[in-house]
mmCIF file of C-alpha atoms in Angstrom:
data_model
loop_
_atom_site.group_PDB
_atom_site.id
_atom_site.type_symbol
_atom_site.label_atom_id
_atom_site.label_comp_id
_atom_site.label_asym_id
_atom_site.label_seq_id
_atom_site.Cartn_x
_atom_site.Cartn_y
_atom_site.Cartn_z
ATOM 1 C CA UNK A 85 -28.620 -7.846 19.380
ATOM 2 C CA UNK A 86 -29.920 -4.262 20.832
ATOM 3 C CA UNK A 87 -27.136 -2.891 19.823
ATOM 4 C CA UNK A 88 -27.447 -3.715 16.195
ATOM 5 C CA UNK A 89 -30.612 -2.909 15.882
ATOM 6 C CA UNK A 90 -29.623 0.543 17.619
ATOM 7 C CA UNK A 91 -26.583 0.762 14.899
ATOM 8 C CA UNK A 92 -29.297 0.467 12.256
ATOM 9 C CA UNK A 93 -31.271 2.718 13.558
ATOM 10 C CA UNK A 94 -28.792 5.563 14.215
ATOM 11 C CA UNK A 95 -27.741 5.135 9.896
ATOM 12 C CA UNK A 96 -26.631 8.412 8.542
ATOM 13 C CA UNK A 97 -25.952 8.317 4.499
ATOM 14 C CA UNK A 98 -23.828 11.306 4.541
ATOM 15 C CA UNK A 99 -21.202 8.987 5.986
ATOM 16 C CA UNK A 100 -21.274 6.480 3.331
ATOM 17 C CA UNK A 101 -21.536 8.943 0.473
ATOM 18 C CA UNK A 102 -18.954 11.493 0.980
ATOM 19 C CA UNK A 103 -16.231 9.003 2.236
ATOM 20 C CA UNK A 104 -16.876 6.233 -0.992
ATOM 21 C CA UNK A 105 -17.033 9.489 -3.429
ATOM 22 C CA UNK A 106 -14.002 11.111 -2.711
ATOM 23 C CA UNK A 107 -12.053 7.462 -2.363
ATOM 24 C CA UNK A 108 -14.239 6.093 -5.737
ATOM 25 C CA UNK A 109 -12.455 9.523 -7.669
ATOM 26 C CA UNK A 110 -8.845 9.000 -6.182
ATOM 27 C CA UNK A 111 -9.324 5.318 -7.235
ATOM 28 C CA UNK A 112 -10.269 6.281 -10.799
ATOM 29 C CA UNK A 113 -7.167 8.766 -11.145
ATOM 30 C CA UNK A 114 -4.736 5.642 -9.430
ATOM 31 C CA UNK A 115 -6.053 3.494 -12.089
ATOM 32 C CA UNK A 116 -5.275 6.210 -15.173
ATOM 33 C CA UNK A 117 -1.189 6.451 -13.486
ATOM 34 C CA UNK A 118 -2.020 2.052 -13.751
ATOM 35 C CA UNK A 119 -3.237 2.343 -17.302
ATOM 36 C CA UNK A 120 0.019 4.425 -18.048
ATOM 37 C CA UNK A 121 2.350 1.693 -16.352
ATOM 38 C CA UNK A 122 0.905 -0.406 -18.167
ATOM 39 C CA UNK A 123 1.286 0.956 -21.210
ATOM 40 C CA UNK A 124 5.528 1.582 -20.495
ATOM 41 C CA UNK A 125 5.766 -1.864 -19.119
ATOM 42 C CA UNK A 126 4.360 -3.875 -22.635
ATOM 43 C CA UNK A 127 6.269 -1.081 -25.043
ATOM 44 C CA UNK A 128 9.385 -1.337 -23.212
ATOM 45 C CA UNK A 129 9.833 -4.914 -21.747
ATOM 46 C CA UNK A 130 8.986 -6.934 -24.718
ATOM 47 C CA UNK A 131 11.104 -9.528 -24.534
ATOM 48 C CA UNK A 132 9.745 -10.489 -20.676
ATOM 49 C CA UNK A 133 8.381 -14.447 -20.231
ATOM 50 C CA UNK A 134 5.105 -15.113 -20.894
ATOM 51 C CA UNK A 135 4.054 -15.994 -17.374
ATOM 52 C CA UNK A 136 5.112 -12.095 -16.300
ATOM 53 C CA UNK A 137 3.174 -10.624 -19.025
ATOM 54 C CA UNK A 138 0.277 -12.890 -17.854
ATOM 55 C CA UNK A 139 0.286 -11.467 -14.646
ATOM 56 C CA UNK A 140 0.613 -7.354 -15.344
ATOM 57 C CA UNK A 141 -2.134 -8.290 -18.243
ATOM 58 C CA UNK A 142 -4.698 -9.810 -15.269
ATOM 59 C CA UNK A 143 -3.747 -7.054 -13.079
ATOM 60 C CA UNK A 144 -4.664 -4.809 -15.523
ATOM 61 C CA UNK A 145 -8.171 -6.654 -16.476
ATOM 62 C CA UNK A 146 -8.794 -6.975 -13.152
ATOM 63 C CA UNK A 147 -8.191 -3.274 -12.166
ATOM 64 C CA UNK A 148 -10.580 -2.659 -14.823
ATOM 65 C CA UNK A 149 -13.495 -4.935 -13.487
ATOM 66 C CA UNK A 150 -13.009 -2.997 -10.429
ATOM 67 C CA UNK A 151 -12.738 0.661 -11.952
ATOM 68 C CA UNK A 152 -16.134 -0.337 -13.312
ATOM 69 C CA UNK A 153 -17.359 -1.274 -10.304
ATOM 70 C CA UNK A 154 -16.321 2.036 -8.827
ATOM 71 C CA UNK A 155 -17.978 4.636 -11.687
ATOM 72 C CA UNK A 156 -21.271 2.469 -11.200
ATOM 73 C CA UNK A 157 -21.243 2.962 -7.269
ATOM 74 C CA UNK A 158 -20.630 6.473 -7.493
ATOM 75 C CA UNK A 159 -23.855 6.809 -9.979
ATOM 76 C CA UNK A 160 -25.408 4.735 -7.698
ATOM 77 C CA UNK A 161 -24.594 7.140 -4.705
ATOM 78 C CA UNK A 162 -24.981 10.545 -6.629
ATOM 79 C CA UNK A 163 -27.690 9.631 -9.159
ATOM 80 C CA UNK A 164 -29.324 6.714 -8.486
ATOM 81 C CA UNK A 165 -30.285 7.371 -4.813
ATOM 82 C CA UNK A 166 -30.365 10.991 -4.998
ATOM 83 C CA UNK A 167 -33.298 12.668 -3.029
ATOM 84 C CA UNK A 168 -33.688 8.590 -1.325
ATOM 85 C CA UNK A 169 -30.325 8.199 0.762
ATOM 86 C CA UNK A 170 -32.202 5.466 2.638
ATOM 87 C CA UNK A 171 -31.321 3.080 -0.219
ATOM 88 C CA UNK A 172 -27.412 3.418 0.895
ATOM 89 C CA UNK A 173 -28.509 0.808 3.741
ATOM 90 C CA UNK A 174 -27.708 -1.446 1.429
ATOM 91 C CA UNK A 175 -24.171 -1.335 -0.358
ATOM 92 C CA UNK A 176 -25.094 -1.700 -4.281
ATOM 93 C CA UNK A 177 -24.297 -4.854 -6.248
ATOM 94 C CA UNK A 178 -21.150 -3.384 -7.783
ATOM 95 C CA UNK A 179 -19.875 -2.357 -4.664
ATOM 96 C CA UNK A 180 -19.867 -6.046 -3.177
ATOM 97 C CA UNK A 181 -18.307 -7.054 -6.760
ATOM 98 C CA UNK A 182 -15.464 -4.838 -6.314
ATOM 99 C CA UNK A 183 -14.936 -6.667 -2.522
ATOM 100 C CA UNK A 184 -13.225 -10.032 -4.251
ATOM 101 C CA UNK A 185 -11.750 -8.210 -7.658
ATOM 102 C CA UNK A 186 -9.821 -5.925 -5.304
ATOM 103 C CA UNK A 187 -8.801 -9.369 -3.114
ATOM 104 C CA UNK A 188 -7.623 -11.064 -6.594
ATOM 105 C CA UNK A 189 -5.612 -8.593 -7.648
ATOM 106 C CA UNK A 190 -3.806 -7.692 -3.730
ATOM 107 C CA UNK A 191 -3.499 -12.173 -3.704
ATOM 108 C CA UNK A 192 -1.615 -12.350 -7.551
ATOM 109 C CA UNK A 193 1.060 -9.086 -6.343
ATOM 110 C CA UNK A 194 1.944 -11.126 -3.483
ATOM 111 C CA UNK A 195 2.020 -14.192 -4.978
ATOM 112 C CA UNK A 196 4.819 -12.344 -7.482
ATOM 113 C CA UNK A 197 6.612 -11.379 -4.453
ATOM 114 C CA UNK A 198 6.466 -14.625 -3.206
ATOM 115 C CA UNK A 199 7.524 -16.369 -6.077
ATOM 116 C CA UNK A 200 10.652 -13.156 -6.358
ATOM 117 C CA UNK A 201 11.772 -14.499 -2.935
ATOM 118 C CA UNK A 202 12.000 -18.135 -3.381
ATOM 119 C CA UNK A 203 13.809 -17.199 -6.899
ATOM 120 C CA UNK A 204 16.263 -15.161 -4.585
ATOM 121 C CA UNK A 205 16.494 -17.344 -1.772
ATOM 122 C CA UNK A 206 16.276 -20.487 -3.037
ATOM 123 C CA UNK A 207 14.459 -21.788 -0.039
ATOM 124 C CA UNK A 208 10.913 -22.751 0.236
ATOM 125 C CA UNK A 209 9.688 -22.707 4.125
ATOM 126 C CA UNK A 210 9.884 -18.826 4.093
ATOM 127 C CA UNK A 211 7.879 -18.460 0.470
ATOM 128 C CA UNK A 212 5.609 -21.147 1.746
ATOM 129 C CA UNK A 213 4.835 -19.347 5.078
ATOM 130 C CA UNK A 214 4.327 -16.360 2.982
ATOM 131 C CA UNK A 215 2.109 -17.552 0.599
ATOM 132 C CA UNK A 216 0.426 -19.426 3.243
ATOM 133 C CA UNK A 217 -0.709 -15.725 4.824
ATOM 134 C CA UNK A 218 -1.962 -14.374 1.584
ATOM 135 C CA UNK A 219 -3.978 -17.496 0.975
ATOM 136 C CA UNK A 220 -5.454 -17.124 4.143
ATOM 137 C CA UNK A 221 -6.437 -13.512 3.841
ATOM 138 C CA UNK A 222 -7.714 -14.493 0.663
ATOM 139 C CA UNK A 223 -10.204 -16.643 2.348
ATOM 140 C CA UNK A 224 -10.945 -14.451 4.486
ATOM 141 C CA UNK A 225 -11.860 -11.566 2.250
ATOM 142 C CA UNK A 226 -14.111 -14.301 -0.170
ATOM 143 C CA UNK A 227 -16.606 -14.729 2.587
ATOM 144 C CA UNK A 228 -16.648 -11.578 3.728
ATOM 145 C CA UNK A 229 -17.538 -10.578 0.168
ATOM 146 C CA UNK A 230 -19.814 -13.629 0.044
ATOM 147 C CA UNK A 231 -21.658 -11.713 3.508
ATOM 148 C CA UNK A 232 -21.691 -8.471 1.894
ATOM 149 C CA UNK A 233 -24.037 -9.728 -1.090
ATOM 150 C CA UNK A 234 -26.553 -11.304 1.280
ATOM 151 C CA UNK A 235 -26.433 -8.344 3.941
ATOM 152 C CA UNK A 236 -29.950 -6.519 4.569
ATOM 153 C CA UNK A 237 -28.113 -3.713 6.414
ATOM 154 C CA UNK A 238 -25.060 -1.860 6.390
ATOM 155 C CA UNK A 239 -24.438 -0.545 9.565
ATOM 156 C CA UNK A 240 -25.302 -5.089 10.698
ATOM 157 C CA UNK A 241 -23.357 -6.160 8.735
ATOM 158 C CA UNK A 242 -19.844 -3.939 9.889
ATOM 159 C CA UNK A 243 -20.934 -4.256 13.245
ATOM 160 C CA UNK A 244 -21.106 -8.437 12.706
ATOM 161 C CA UNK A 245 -18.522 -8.959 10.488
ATOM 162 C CA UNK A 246 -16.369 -6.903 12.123
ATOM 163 C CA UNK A 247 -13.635 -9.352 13.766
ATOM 164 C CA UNK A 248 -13.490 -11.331 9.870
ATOM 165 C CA UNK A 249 -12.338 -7.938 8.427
ATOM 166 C CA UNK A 250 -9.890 -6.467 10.168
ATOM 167 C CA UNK A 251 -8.282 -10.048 10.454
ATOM 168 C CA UNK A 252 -7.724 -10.433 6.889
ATOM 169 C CA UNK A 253 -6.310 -6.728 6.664
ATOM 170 C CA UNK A 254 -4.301 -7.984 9.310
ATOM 171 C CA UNK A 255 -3.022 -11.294 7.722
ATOM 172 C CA UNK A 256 -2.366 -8.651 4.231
ATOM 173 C CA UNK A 257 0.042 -6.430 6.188
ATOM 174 C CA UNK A 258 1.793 -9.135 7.973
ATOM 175 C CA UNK A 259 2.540 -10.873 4.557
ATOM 176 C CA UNK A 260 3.327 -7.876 3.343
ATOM 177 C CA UNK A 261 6.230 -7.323 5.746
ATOM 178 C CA UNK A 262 7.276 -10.774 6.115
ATOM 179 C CA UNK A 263 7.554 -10.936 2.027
ATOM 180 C CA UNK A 264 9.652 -7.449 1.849
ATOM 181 C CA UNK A 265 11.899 -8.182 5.172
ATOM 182 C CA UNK A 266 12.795 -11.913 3.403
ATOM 183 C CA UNK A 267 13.376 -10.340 -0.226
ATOM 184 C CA UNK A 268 16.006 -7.257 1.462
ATOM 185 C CA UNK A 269 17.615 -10.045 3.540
ATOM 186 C CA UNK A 270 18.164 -12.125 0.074
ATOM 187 C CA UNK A 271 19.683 -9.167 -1.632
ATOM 188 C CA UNK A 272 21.890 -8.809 1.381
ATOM 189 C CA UNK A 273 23.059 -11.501 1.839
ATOM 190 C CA UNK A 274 24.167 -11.568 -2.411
ATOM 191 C CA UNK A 275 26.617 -8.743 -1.158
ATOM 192 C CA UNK A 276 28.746 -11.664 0.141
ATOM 193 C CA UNK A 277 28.464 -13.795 -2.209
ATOM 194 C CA UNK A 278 30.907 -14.376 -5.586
ATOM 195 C CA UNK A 279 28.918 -12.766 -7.965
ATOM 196 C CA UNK A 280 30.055 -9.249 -6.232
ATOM 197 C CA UNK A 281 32.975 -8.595 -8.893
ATOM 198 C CA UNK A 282 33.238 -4.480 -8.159
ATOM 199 C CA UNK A 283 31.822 -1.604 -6.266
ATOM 200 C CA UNK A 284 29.248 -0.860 -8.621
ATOM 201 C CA UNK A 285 27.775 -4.398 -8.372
ATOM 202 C CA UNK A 286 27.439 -3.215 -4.921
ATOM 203 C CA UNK A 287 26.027 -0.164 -5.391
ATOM 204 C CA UNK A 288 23.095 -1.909 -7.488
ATOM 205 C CA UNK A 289 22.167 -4.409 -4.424
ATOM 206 C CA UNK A 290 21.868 -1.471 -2.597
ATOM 207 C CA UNK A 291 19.706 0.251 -4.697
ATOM 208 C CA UNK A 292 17.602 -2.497 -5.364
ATOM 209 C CA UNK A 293 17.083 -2.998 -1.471
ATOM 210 C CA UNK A 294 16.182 0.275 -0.937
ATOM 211 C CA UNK A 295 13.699 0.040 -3.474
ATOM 212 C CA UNK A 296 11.935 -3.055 -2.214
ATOM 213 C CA UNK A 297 11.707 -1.564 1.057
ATOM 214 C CA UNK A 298 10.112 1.756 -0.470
ATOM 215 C CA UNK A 299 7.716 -0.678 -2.898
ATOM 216 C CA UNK A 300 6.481 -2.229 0.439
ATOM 217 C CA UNK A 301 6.431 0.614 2.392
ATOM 218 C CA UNK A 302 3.938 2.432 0.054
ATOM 219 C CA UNK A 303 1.666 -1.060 0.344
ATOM 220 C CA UNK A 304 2.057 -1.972 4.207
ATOM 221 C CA UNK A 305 0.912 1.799 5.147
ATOM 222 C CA UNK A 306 -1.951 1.769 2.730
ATOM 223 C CA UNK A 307 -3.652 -1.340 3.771
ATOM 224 C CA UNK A 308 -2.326 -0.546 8.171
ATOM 225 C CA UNK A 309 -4.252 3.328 7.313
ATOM 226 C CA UNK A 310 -7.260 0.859 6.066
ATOM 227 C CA UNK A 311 -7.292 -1.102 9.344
ATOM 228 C CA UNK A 312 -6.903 1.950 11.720
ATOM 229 C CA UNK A 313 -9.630 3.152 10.168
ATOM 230 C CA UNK A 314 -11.741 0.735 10.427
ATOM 231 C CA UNK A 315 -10.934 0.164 14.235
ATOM 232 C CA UNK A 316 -11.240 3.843 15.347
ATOM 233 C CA UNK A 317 -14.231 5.336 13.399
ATOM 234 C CA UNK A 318 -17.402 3.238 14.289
ATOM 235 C CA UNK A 319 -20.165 3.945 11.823
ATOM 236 C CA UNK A 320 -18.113 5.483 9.496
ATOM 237 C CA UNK A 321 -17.305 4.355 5.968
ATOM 238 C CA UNK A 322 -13.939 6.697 6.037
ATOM 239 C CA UNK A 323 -12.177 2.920 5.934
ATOM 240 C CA UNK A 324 -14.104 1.691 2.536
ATOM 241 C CA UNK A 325 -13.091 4.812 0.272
ATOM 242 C CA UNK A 326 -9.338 4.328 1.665
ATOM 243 C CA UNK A 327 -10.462 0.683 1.001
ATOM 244 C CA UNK A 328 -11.289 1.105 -2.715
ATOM 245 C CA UNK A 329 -7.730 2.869 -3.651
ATOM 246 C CA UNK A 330 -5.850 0.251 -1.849
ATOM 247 C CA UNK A 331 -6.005 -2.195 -5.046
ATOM 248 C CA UNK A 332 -4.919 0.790 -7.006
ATOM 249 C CA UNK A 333 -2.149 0.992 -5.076
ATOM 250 C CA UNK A 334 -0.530 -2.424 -5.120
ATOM 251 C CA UNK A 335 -1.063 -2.311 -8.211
ATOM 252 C CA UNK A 336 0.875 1.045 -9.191
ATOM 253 C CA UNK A 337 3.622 -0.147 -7.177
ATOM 254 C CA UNK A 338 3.846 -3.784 -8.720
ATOM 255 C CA UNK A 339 4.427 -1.882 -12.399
ATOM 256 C CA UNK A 340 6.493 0.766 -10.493
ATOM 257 C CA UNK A 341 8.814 -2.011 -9.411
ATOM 258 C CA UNK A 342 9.041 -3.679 -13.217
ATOM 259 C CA UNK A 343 9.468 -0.393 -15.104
ATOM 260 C CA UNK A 344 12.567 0.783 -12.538
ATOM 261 C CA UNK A 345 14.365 -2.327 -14.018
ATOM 262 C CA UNK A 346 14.436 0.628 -17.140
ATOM 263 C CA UNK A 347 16.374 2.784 -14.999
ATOM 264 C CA UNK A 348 18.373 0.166 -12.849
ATOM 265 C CA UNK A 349 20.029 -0.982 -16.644
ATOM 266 C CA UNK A 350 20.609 2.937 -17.799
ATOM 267 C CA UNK A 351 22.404 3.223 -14.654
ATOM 268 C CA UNK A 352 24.185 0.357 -15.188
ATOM 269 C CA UNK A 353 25.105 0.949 -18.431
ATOM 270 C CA UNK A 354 26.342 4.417 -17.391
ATOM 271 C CA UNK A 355 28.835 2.743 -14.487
ATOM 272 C CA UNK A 356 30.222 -0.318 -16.667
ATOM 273 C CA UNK A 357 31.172 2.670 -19.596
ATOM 274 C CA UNK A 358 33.017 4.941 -17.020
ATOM 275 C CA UNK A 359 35.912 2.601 -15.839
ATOM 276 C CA UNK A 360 36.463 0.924 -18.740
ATOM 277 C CA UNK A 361 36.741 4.421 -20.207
ATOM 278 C CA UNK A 362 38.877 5.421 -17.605
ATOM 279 C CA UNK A 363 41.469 2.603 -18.211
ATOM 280 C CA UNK A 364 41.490 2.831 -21.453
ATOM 281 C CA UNK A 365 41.817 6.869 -21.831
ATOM 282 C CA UNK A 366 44.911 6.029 -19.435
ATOM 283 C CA UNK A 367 46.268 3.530 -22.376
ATOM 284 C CA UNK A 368 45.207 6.220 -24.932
ATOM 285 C CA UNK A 369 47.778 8.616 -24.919
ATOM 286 C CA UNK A 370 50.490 5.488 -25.343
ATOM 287 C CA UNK A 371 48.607 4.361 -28.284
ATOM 288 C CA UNK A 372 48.481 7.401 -30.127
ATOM 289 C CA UNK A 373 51.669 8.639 -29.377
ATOM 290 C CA UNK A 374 52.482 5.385 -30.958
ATOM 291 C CA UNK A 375 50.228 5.794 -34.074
ATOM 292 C CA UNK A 376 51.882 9.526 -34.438
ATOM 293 C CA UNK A 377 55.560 8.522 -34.575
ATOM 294 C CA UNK A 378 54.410 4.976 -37.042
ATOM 295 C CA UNK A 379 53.060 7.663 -39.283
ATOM 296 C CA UNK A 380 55.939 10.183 -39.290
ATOM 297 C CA UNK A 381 58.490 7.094 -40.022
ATOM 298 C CA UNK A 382 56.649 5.850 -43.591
ATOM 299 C CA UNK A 383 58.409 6.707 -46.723
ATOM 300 C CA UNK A 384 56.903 9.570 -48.170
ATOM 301 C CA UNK A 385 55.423 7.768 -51.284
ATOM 302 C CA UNK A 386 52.409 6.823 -49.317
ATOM 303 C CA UNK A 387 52.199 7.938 -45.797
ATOM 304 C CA UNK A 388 48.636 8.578 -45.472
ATOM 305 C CA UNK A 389 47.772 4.810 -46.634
ATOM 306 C CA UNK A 390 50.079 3.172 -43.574
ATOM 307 C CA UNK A 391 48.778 5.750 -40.946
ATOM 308 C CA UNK A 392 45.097 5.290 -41.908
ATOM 309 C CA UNK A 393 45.701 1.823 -41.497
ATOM 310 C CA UNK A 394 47.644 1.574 -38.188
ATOM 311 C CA UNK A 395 45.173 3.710 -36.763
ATOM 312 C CA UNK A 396 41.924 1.422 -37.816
ATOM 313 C CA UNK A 397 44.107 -1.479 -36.290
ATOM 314 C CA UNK A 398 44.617 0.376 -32.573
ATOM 315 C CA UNK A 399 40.896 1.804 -32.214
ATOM 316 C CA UNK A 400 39.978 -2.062 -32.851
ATOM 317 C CA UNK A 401 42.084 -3.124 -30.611
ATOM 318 C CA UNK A 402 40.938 -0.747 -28.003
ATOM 319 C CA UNK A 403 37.457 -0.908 -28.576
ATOM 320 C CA UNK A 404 37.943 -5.080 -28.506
ATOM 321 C CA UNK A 405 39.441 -4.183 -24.914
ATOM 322 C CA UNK A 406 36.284 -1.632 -24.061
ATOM 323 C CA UNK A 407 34.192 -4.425 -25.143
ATOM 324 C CA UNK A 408 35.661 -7.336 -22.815
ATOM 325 C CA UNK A 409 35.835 -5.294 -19.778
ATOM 326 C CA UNK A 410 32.157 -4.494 -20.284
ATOM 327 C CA UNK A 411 30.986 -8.132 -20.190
ATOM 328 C CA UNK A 412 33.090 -9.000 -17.323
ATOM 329 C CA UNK A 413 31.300 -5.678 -15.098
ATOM 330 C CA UNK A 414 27.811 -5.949 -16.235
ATOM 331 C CA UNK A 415 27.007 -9.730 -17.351
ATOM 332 C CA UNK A 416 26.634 -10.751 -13.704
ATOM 333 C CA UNK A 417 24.859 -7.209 -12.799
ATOM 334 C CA UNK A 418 22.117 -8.298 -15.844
ATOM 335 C CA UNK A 419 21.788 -11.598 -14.174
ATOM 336 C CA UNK A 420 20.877 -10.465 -11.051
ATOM 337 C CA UNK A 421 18.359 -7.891 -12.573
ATOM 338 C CA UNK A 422 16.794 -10.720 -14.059
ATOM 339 C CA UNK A 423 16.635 -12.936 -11.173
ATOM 340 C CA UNK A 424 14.869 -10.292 -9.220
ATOM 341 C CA UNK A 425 11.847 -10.888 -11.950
#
């Protein structure tokens, strides 16, 4: 108990106010980039299920409860209290709003990525586990919100509450990484299955591994730099402005990970036009060699008519071939874009 009191004693505002300023500004540019996404994902992806839009569109409300939350703490902080710091022993009202509409929009990402793995893996004790994790953390981060909005002093309340928050951050990472490792492993083990039909089937799996891995990456290290944070500097808020861009950051990555699907078809599109190509530029030079000598045999009362019309007849019938070589690459290659959604 001494030592609270001798925490609350010791309160200097400069450490709340320059850390939750510079993180409240680099939150408000994070959310512009999620405005953007946001904006590419509904003009581009229109013909997405309802229950996908549903979820970028409460991201996006969310984000913007919270974005709120963070212009009104940093009038608070520069305006508000200005020439009275002492007031910053208490976190404002918005500030302890932002606490759960950060958690709500960190729990609905990983509940996507949940619900992405048991659509890959068709098995539910992994999802279940995982889901089971960000429900807990969840909890966790409601009461601790619940806390903040009663607290009577800052500098108390991290000192008190300080074994219920870095638990939750804790039970967010591990999620995190038990989510990403169980989505790469169900793209892997695709590679052996029959819907492989060619290399660049394989190439794609690859790719999209690589960038699940990189998704989570960006994630996992954001919310494990929150938690050192918080662990190593005592009585500083360093940990709450890395804390505000966190949401920010999930959800950049979330819309990151639905707009590459743009790319991942372009690419795909570009590979299933190249051998087909190839194949049939090595059938070309038959075919018009063919159409040539047809139209250098007709009588000469009307040899443009018969040539014209042979060669409408062979660019059909090569473009029919183009055509049925391009379903049999890239209609399993669409499917398994789509299942990863």
């Amino acid at each position: 108990m001494n030592s609270l009191e001798g925490s609350a004693n010791n309160f200097d505002a400069r450490l709340v106010i320059g850390p939750v300023q510079v993180g409240g500004l680099l939150s408000a540019a994070l959310f512009g980039c999620l405005v953007c996404q946001s904006y590419l994902y509904f003009a581009r992806f229109t013909s997405d299920h309802l229950g996908l839009k549903a979820t970028v569109s409460a991201v996006m409300l969310i984000q913007l409860g919270h974005f709120v939350c963070v212009i009104s703490v940093l009038w608070t902080m520069t305006v508000s209290t200005y020439g009275d710091p002492s007031q910053l022993r208490v976190f404002p009202l918005a500030a302890d709003l932002a606490i759960p509409l950060s958690s709500f929009t960190v729990f609905i990402v990983q509940s996507f990525y949940v619900f992405r793995l048991w659509k890959l893996a068709r098995n539910v004790s992994l999802p279940i586990l995982c889901q089971t994790f960000s429900v807990v953390a969840q909890t966790l981060t409601l009461i601790a919100a619940a806390r903040a909005i009663s607290m009577t002093d800052l500098t108390v309340f991290e000192e008190s509450q300080n074994l219920l928050i870095a638990f939750s951050f804790i039970v967010r990472a591990v999620s995190d990484w038990i989510t990403t490792a169980g989505i790469a492993w169900s793209f892997k083990k695709k590679q052996g299955s029959d819907i492989i039909v060619d290399q660049s089937m394989m190439t794609m799996i690859d790719r999209l591994i690589y960038w699940t891995i990189e998704t989570a990456l960006v994630t996992s290290l954001m919310i494990i730099t929150v938690l050192v944070l918080f662990l190593v500097l005592k009585q500083n808020f360093v940990w709450f402005g890395a804390w505000l861009m966190w949401p920010n950051v999930v959800g950049n990555s979330f819309l990151a990970s639905l707009n590459r699907r743009l790319l991942d078809r372009r690419s795909l599109l570009r590979e299933t036009w190249r051998a087909p190509r190839r194949d049939t530029q090595s059938r070309g030079g038959s075919l018009y060699t063919i159409v040539f000598r047809a139209g250098a045999m007709q009588p000469q009362a009307d040899p443009l008519e018969n040539f014209e019309n042979q060669d409408v007849q062979v660019f059909q019938a090569a473009e029919r071939s183009i055509d049925q070589d391009r379903r049999q690459v890239s209609k399993p290659a669409v499917v398994l874009l789509q299942a990863c959604v």
